[in-house]
XYZ file of C-alpha atoms in Angstrom:
506
model
C 18.247 7.976 5.082
C 20.420 4.919 4.998
C 19.598 1.835 7.002
C 21.243 1.747 10.436
C 22.088 -1.368 12.390
C 19.604 -2.099 15.162
C 20.705 -2.900 18.679
C 21.573 -6.397 19.802
C 18.331 -6.893 21.686
C 16.173 -6.483 18.587
C 13.475 -5.175 20.909
C 11.028 -2.604 19.638
C 11.740 0.427 21.821
C 8.913 2.674 20.751
C 7.131 2.267 24.074
C 6.904 5.414 26.145
C 7.485 5.132 29.888
C 7.989 7.786 32.568
C 11.650 6.828 32.874
C 12.232 6.714 29.126
C 10.232 9.304 27.202
C 10.137 8.714 23.475
C 13.064 10.228 21.669
C 14.606 9.536 18.326
C 17.866 8.379 19.876
C 16.267 5.323 21.497
C 14.071 4.272 18.616
C 15.129 1.885 15.850
C 15.573 3.282 12.373
C 12.538 3.893 10.216
C 11.537 6.075 7.342
C 13.650 8.025 4.919
C 13.471 11.189 2.906
C 10.437 10.677 0.704
C 12.464 9.077 -2.066
C 13.957 6.164 -0.164
C 12.948 5.032 3.300
C 15.213 3.394 5.853
C 16.061 -0.278 5.823
C 16.713 -1.246 9.446
C 18.322 -4.585 10.082
C 18.719 -6.587 13.247
C 20.887 -9.551 14.045
C 20.842 -12.846 12.175
C 18.761 -11.434 9.338
C 15.798 -10.556 11.570
C 14.656 -7.038 10.845
C 12.350 -4.856 12.838
C 11.282 -1.254 12.721
C 9.946 1.444 14.976
C 10.324 4.855 13.332
C 12.556 7.562 14.639
C 16.253 6.782 14.915
C 18.558 8.282 12.361
C 16.512 11.453 12.114
C 17.742 14.838 13.214
C 17.860 15.228 17.009
C 16.457 18.758 16.819
C 13.351 19.195 18.937
C 10.768 21.936 18.959
C 10.143 23.885 22.176
C 6.455 23.836 21.234
C 6.141 20.053 20.943
C 6.462 17.039 23.178
C 9.318 14.654 22.380
C 6.753 12.381 20.731
C 5.376 15.313 18.759
C 8.876 16.198 17.578
C 9.436 12.630 16.350
C 6.126 12.650 14.468
C 6.910 16.006 12.881
C 10.386 14.891 11.801
C 9.049 11.612 10.437
C 6.480 13.420 8.343
C 8.978 16.028 7.163
C 11.638 13.441 6.289
C 9.255 11.115 4.459
C 7.787 13.715 2.116
C 10.690 15.628 0.591
C 10.135 14.146 -2.860
C 6.393 14.728 -2.674
C 6.898 18.290 -1.459
C 9.042 18.951 -4.523
C 6.291 17.510 -6.718
C 3.542 19.594 -5.137
C 5.659 22.720 -5.609
C 6.262 21.935 -9.301
C 3.384 19.803 -10.616
C 3.296 18.975 -14.297
C 0.459 20.570 -16.226
C 0.187 20.212 -19.984
C -0.691 23.885 -20.424
C 0.399 25.733 -17.307
C 3.603 23.869 -16.389
C 4.766 21.448 -19.122
C 8.243 21.241 -17.558
C 6.877 20.301 -14.149
C 7.329 17.025 -12.296
C 5.334 13.992 -13.440
C 4.288 11.891 -10.468
C 4.651 8.166 -11.119
C 5.064 7.508 -7.396
C 1.644 8.086 -5.809
C -0.705 5.137 -6.189
C -3.771 6.816 -7.648
C -5.990 5.746 -10.532
C -6.312 8.766 -12.844
C -7.823 6.901 -15.776
C -11.572 7.181 -15.141
C -12.285 10.734 -14.028
C -14.770 11.135 -16.875
C -16.847 8.154 -15.718
C -16.710 9.115 -12.060
C -17.446 12.778 -12.698
C -20.546 11.885 -14.690
C -21.805 9.450 -12.037
C -21.049 11.646 -9.022
C -22.809 14.613 -10.635
C -26.079 12.788 -11.147
C -29.118 14.026 -9.261
C -29.294 11.165 -6.751
C -25.893 12.188 -5.382
C -27.099 15.621 -4.275
C -29.281 15.107 -1.243
C -29.605 16.897 2.067
C -31.688 15.899 5.036
C -31.358 16.722 8.750
C -29.746 13.409 9.750
C -26.888 13.983 7.298
C -26.045 17.252 9.037
C -26.052 15.838 12.560
C -23.786 13.555 14.575
C -24.084 9.954 13.448
C -23.181 6.600 14.924
C -19.381 6.592 14.996
C -19.508 3.285 13.116
C -21.127 5.159 10.223
C -24.719 5.760 9.212
C -26.774 2.584 9.174
C -27.873 3.066 5.568
C -24.232 3.206 4.437
C -23.113 0.212 6.470
C -26.031 -1.768 5.058
C -24.936 -0.929 1.508
C -21.336 -1.797 2.356
C -22.412 -5.196 3.702
C -24.366 -5.880 0.494
C -21.500 -4.645 -1.686
C -18.890 -6.817 0.042
C -21.205 -9.825 0.073
C -21.522 -9.588 -3.706
C -17.984 -8.626 -4.774
C -16.201 -10.767 -2.169
C -18.473 -13.697 -3.077
C -19.320 -14.306 0.577
C -21.037 -17.671 1.152
C -23.670 -15.954 3.347
C -24.844 -12.329 3.610
C -22.379 -10.212 5.569
C -23.786 -8.453 8.609
C -24.262 -4.741 9.115
C -23.126 -4.912 12.760
C -19.684 -6.117 11.633
C -19.112 -3.063 9.399
C -17.343 0.098 10.554
C -16.542 2.965 8.187
C -13.834 5.547 8.828
C -12.125 8.220 6.754
C -9.727 5.927 4.905
C -7.673 2.794 5.394
C -4.813 4.837 6.848
C -7.097 5.665 9.764
C -8.142 2.018 10.019
C -4.532 0.827 10.270
C -3.805 3.414 12.968
C -6.913 2.644 14.986
C -6.576 -1.141 14.714
C -2.939 -1.010 15.831
C -3.948 1.125 18.803
C -6.769 -1.129 19.987
C -5.048 -4.472 19.300
C -1.529 -3.827 20.613
C 0.262 -2.509 23.639
C 2.900 0.149 22.904
C 6.065 -1.535 21.659
C 4.354 -4.683 20.383
C 4.634 -5.620 16.723
C 2.912 -6.950 13.620
C 4.594 -9.328 11.202
C 4.671 -8.064 7.628
C 6.397 -9.379 4.506
C 8.854 -7.094 2.724
C 8.648 -5.245 0.465
C 5.406 -3.591 1.543
C 3.584 -0.267 1.307
C 5.926 1.763 3.507
C 3.395 4.212 4.953
C 2.046 1.378 7.112
C 5.076 2.026 9.327
C 3.761 5.479 10.186
C 0.149 4.316 10.315
C 0.951 1.905 13.133
C 3.386 4.116 15.001
C 1.773 7.546 15.155
C -1.067 6.595 17.496
C -0.180 3.250 18.962
C 3.632 3.146 19.172
C 3.306 -0.189 17.376
C 6.240 -1.690 15.473
C 6.763 -3.996 12.513
C 8.712 -7.263 12.379
C 9.796 -7.986 8.827
C 9.494 -11.226 6.887
C 12.168 -10.596 4.271
C 11.382 -11.976 0.819
C 13.842 -12.406 -2.064
C 13.625 -11.605 -5.759
C 15.566 -14.815 -6.405
C 13.547 -18.006 -6.867
C 15.224 -20.558 -4.634
C 14.375 -23.759 -2.803
C 10.728 -24.686 -3.077
C 9.630 -21.207 -4.176
C 7.788 -20.983 -7.484
C 7.928 -17.206 -7.961
C 9.926 -14.153 -6.821
C 9.082 -12.681 -3.426
C 7.006 -15.705 -2.463
C 5.597 -15.631 1.050
C 5.340 -19.026 2.751
C 4.315 -20.285 6.173
C 7.906 -21.447 6.728
C 9.153 -17.867 6.278
C 6.453 -16.577 8.621
C 7.429 -19.142 11.247
C 11.106 -18.212 11.000
C 10.418 -14.480 11.290
C 8.058 -14.984 14.222
C 10.552 -17.098 16.123
C 13.337 -14.636 15.326
C 11.283 -11.734 16.657
C 10.266 -13.568 19.810
C 13.815 -14.760 20.496
C 14.940 -11.140 20.593
C 12.208 -10.042 22.941
C 9.614 -8.610 20.564
C 6.009 -9.468 21.398
C 4.347 -10.105 18.038
C 0.606 -9.502 18.242
C -0.506 -9.956 14.662
C 0.115 -10.365 10.956
C -0.602 -7.907 8.128
C -1.450 -9.325 4.690
C -1.802 -7.150 1.571
C -3.893 -8.864 -1.106
C -3.561 -7.864 -3.930
C -0.088 -6.875 -2.855
C 1.389 -3.387 -2.893
C 3.991 -2.945 -4.421
C 4.407 -6.408 -5.998
C 0.967 -6.799 -7.575
C 0.892 -10.435 -6.404
C -2.431 -12.111 -5.677
C -2.406 -14.804 -3.019
C -4.295 -17.949 -3.890
C -7.134 -19.155 -1.716
C -4.917 -21.989 -0.510
C -2.108 -19.605 0.425
C -4.463 -17.322 2.331
C -5.902 -20.270 4.227
C -2.391 -21.419 5.143
C -1.493 -17.928 6.415
C -4.680 -17.716 8.480
C -4.089 -21.177 9.939
C -0.549 -20.109 10.878
C -1.944 -17.057 12.649
C -4.498 -19.166 14.504
C -1.802 -21.546 15.776
C 0.031 -18.598 17.289
C -3.072 -16.657 18.431
C -2.206 -13.735 16.140
C -4.638 -11.148 14.873
C -4.651 -10.802 11.071
C -5.318 -7.531 9.267
C -6.117 -8.296 5.631
C -5.894 -5.219 3.388
C -7.889 -5.845 0.199
C -8.002 -2.266 -1.050
C -7.059 -3.309 -4.629
C -9.543 -6.188 -4.877
C -11.428 -4.702 -7.867
C -8.242 -3.536 -9.612
C -7.408 -6.980 -11.033
C -7.523 -6.444 -14.793
C -6.657 -9.853 -16.182
C -8.966 -12.873 -16.048
C -6.191 -15.472 -15.537
C -5.357 -13.684 -12.258
C -8.377 -14.426 -10.040
C -8.709 -12.705 -6.694
C -10.261 -14.486 -3.708
C -11.328 -12.390 -0.738
C -11.019 -13.943 2.688
C -14.653 -12.900 3.149
C -15.477 -15.416 0.409
C -14.035 -18.359 2.332
C -16.450 -21.032 3.465
C -14.930 -20.696 6.900
C -12.351 -18.495 8.595
C -9.901 -20.397 10.806
C -10.131 -17.718 13.505
C -12.945 -15.250 12.733
C -12.506 -13.393 16.030
C -8.951 -12.424 15.058
C -9.480 -11.787 11.326
C -10.115 -8.168 10.308
C -10.631 -7.183 6.660
C -10.142 -3.711 5.176
C -11.263 -2.177 1.896
C -11.783 1.336 0.557
C -12.773 3.288 -2.533
C -9.501 5.208 -3.033
C -7.896 2.736 -5.436
C -10.672 0.673 -7.032
C -12.813 3.742 -7.708
C -10.055 6.296 -8.201
C -11.432 8.703 -5.585
C -8.567 8.935 -3.106
C -9.617 12.480 -2.244
C -12.876 11.142 -0.803
C -11.634 9.554 2.385
C -13.503 6.295 2.894
C -12.381 3.008 4.414
C -14.240 -0.098 5.574
C -13.442 -2.539 8.341
C -15.265 -5.856 8.519
C -14.736 -7.806 11.728
C -16.845 -10.341 13.582
C -15.152 -9.424 16.851
C -17.524 -6.991 18.554
C -14.949 -5.975 21.163
C -12.671 -4.859 18.335
C -15.572 -3.263 16.448
C -16.662 -1.276 19.499
C -13.129 -0.146 20.319
C -12.548 0.986 16.714
C -15.921 2.757 16.721
C -14.935 4.585 19.917
C -12.105 6.229 17.990
C -14.463 6.997 15.116
C -15.089 10.413 16.647
C -11.626 11.352 15.316
C -12.109 9.693 11.930
C -15.742 10.026 10.946
C -16.993 10.801 7.439
C -19.357 13.711 6.869
C -22.986 12.762 6.324
C -23.310 14.010 2.763
C -20.270 11.985 1.678
C -21.705 8.911 3.381
C -24.845 9.400 1.290
C -22.791 9.691 -1.909
C -20.767 6.574 -1.170
C -23.947 4.627 -0.403
C -25.444 5.712 -3.733
C -22.272 4.740 -5.569
C -22.025 1.284 -4.007
C -25.751 0.703 -4.486
C -25.519 1.217 -8.256
C -24.445 -2.313 -9.154
C -25.599 -1.998 -12.775
C -23.350 1.009 -13.362
C -20.434 -0.649 -11.560
C -20.725 -3.958 -13.451
C -21.768 -2.716 -16.883
C -19.988 0.640 -17.161
C -17.287 1.341 -14.618
C -15.458 -1.937 -13.991
C -15.235 -3.084 -17.636
C -13.957 0.304 -18.782
C -11.627 0.737 -15.820
C -10.109 -2.708 -16.366
C -9.714 -2.036 -20.085
C -7.913 1.248 -19.427
C -5.704 -0.271 -16.727
C -4.732 -3.089 -19.061
C -3.898 -0.676 -21.913
C -1.803 1.570 -19.647
C -0.021 -1.439 -18.160
C 0.737 -2.786 -21.644
C 2.145 0.558 -22.780
C 4.480 0.899 -19.789
C 5.651 -2.731 -19.836
C 6.382 -2.437 -23.566
C 8.532 0.589 -22.777
C 10.310 -1.258 -19.980
C 11.010 -4.179 -22.290
C 12.478 -1.839 -24.894
C 14.729 -0.394 -22.184
C 15.841 -3.840 -21.048
C 14.461 -3.240 -17.547
C 13.278 -6.379 -15.695
C 9.985 -6.141 -13.830
C 7.324 -8.218 -12.123
C 4.583 -8.804 -14.686
C 1.449 -8.796 -12.562
C -2.086 -7.832 -13.521
C -3.355 -6.317 -10.280
C -3.002 -2.934 -8.660
C -1.858 0.335 -10.178
C 1.912 -0.217 -10.167
C 4.826 -2.162 -11.599
C 7.772 -3.325 -9.490
C 10.882 -2.676 -11.598
C 14.510 -3.706 -11.165
C 17.068 -0.950 -11.847
C 19.866 -2.588 -9.864
C 22.136 -2.785 -12.913
C 22.391 1.012 -12.772
C 23.933 0.886 -9.282
C 27.715 0.523 -9.488
C 28.173 -0.836 -5.963
C 24.643 -2.012 -5.290
C 23.937 0.165 -2.243
C 20.849 1.916 -0.933
C 22.750 5.190 -1.075
C 23.099 4.715 -4.857
C 19.412 3.828 -5.073
C 18.556 7.101 -3.364
C 20.882 8.981 -5.718
C 19.146 7.376 -8.694
C 15.788 8.419 -7.284
C 17.050 11.977 -6.952
C 18.372 11.855 -10.493
C 14.885 10.946 -11.736
C 13.451 13.801 -9.685
C 15.990 16.230 -11.108
C 14.785 15.115 -14.542
C 11.217 15.910 -13.469
C 9.800 12.436 -12.868
C 9.024 11.088 -9.394
C 9.379 7.365 -8.645
C 9.290 5.459 -5.353
C 12.531 3.805 -4.249
C 12.426 0.210 -3.060
C 13.985 1.152 0.259
C 10.827 3.093 1.055
C 9.029 -0.277 0.846
C 11.669 -1.870 3.112
C 12.943 -4.008 0.252
C 16.176 -5.663 1.395
C 17.737 -5.545 -2.101
C 18.882 -2.151 -3.474
C 17.767 -1.086 -6.940
C 14.019 -1.757 -7.000
C 11.482 0.968 -7.723
C 7.683 1.169 -7.855
C 6.297 2.794 -11.005
C 2.635 3.842 -11.198
C 1.061 3.209 -14.610
C -2.579 4.226 -13.956
C -2.343 7.619 -15.646
C -3.335 9.166 -18.953
C -1.150 8.205 -21.888
C 0.346 11.662 -22.596
C 1.696 11.845 -19.035
C 2.895 8.241 -19.202
C 4.666 8.922 -22.494
C 6.444 11.972 -21.143
C 7.257 10.239 -17.861
C 8.753 7.249 -19.643
C 10.748 9.587 -21.931
C 12.251 11.223 -18.860
C 13.062 7.849 -17.299
C 14.648 6.702 -20.566
C 16.776 9.847 -20.680
C 18.169 9.254 -17.183
C 18.923 5.578 -17.857
C 20.512 6.359 -21.229
C 22.779 8.938 -19.599
C 23.841 6.389 -17.000
C 24.544 3.769 -19.658
C 26.631 6.244 -21.654
C 28.605 7.165 -18.546
C 29.300 3.516 -17.822
C 30.166 2.785 -21.458
C 27.554 0.041 -21.513
C 24.909 1.257 -23.943
C 22.767 -1.655 -25.231
C 20.918 -1.632 -28.548
C 17.619 0.317 -28.280
C 15.387 -2.783 -28.319
C 17.641 -5.224 -26.468
C 15.641 -7.457 -24.118
C 16.929 -8.149 -20.611
C 18.962 -11.325 -20.266
C 16.896 -14.244 -19.017
C 18.033 -15.383 -15.616
C 16.854 -17.652 -12.867
C 17.696 -14.809 -10.502
C 15.692 -12.050 -12.180
C 13.373 -12.841 -14.987
C 11.833 -10.387 -17.448
C 8.293 -9.437 -17.659
C 7.582 -12.172 -15.099
C 10.977 -11.901 -13.454
């Protein structure tokens, strides 16, 4: 779905009222077709998003208007993934199937995790695990989570069990937090590009919108790196949103960042939190990749490790095991907040998002095993991530494809804009479809609300045979495009250095 111009008011119109039931025709543009999401744009460069507009107007007689919007959003955002699930690559059973380099999953350490999760201490049944638990999570698990975060976030004092809530994943946490912190139609600030599913996470339950802080790949002004978030850009976006009638309730920070792989410094995070305090904004800090930093010169600093939080009652930190431990199928997410009103409200919705007792036991055992984590899992995981990242970036360099060279997360942000003749999002979507037709799935930048066409997210945390075949298929598509344009570079030509788009480090 192509981006559609938003109305002059710039107001988030997701709110449902008796006189104006939710319908896709009165909602701003949102998500796309699973390859490329929408890129809504308001006036004067201020962008905002509440999902729905631009989708088919067809409604189901069995659903409410809101239910029809949710169904269409889900259907429209997963076409590429549906194709993948119908034709998955398998070395033996389906060697011509689709290789998924779009879904952010760590597939490098199944052997380590399988061995640990099959040990005897993981298999335990007792009556309390088979009964209803505190909706915040079992006390034994929350105690282990508090210890785990105290240690790995380098907290200056032990974190407290009563500030920990566990739900079935960070997706649930985003949805629940948006619902309890915002009125319908209110918004969170978020820098673009960002993990696009947050749009749905905030909208499905809470009718909560996003106000975009657009970042550029070009290094200009006082910026020192591409896509640099600054307090000045936050201030401008906040004032732009408020001037057009949007009530901004909070700020979302992704650290390490998805899809850029950037790590905010301690000083930057403190500046962002001070900005939020000045404007009485809640801050959701998503640190789900905090243990997936695989290069020593790229230190990560959790906000829970700060000596002081500028506004602890409005600072809410999330983490989960899906990425750092490569177990996305085990739905587990953690919220740490000192605000007991927020904690109690989130816990009240835990009845919809609880984790079964036996899984809570397994997670507690996993997090408790610090020796295994420090001496076996993390060193090997980081080594494998680094090797996979090196392989893919070497391939990108040989193709002359610029990319952000970051050492955090499971992905690489790559610039394929030179393959777009007119530089449009429609061409970006067509390129994404061309990759899919050649049996490799990538995520288009428009799905991350990137304002510049031509960027893609490529997942590198996979076994080398799949990476090799995936990169071969990408190379084939790009070579065909270069032949068609009559602009075929030498096989090992490096991208031209530029102040606009650098190479490896852009």
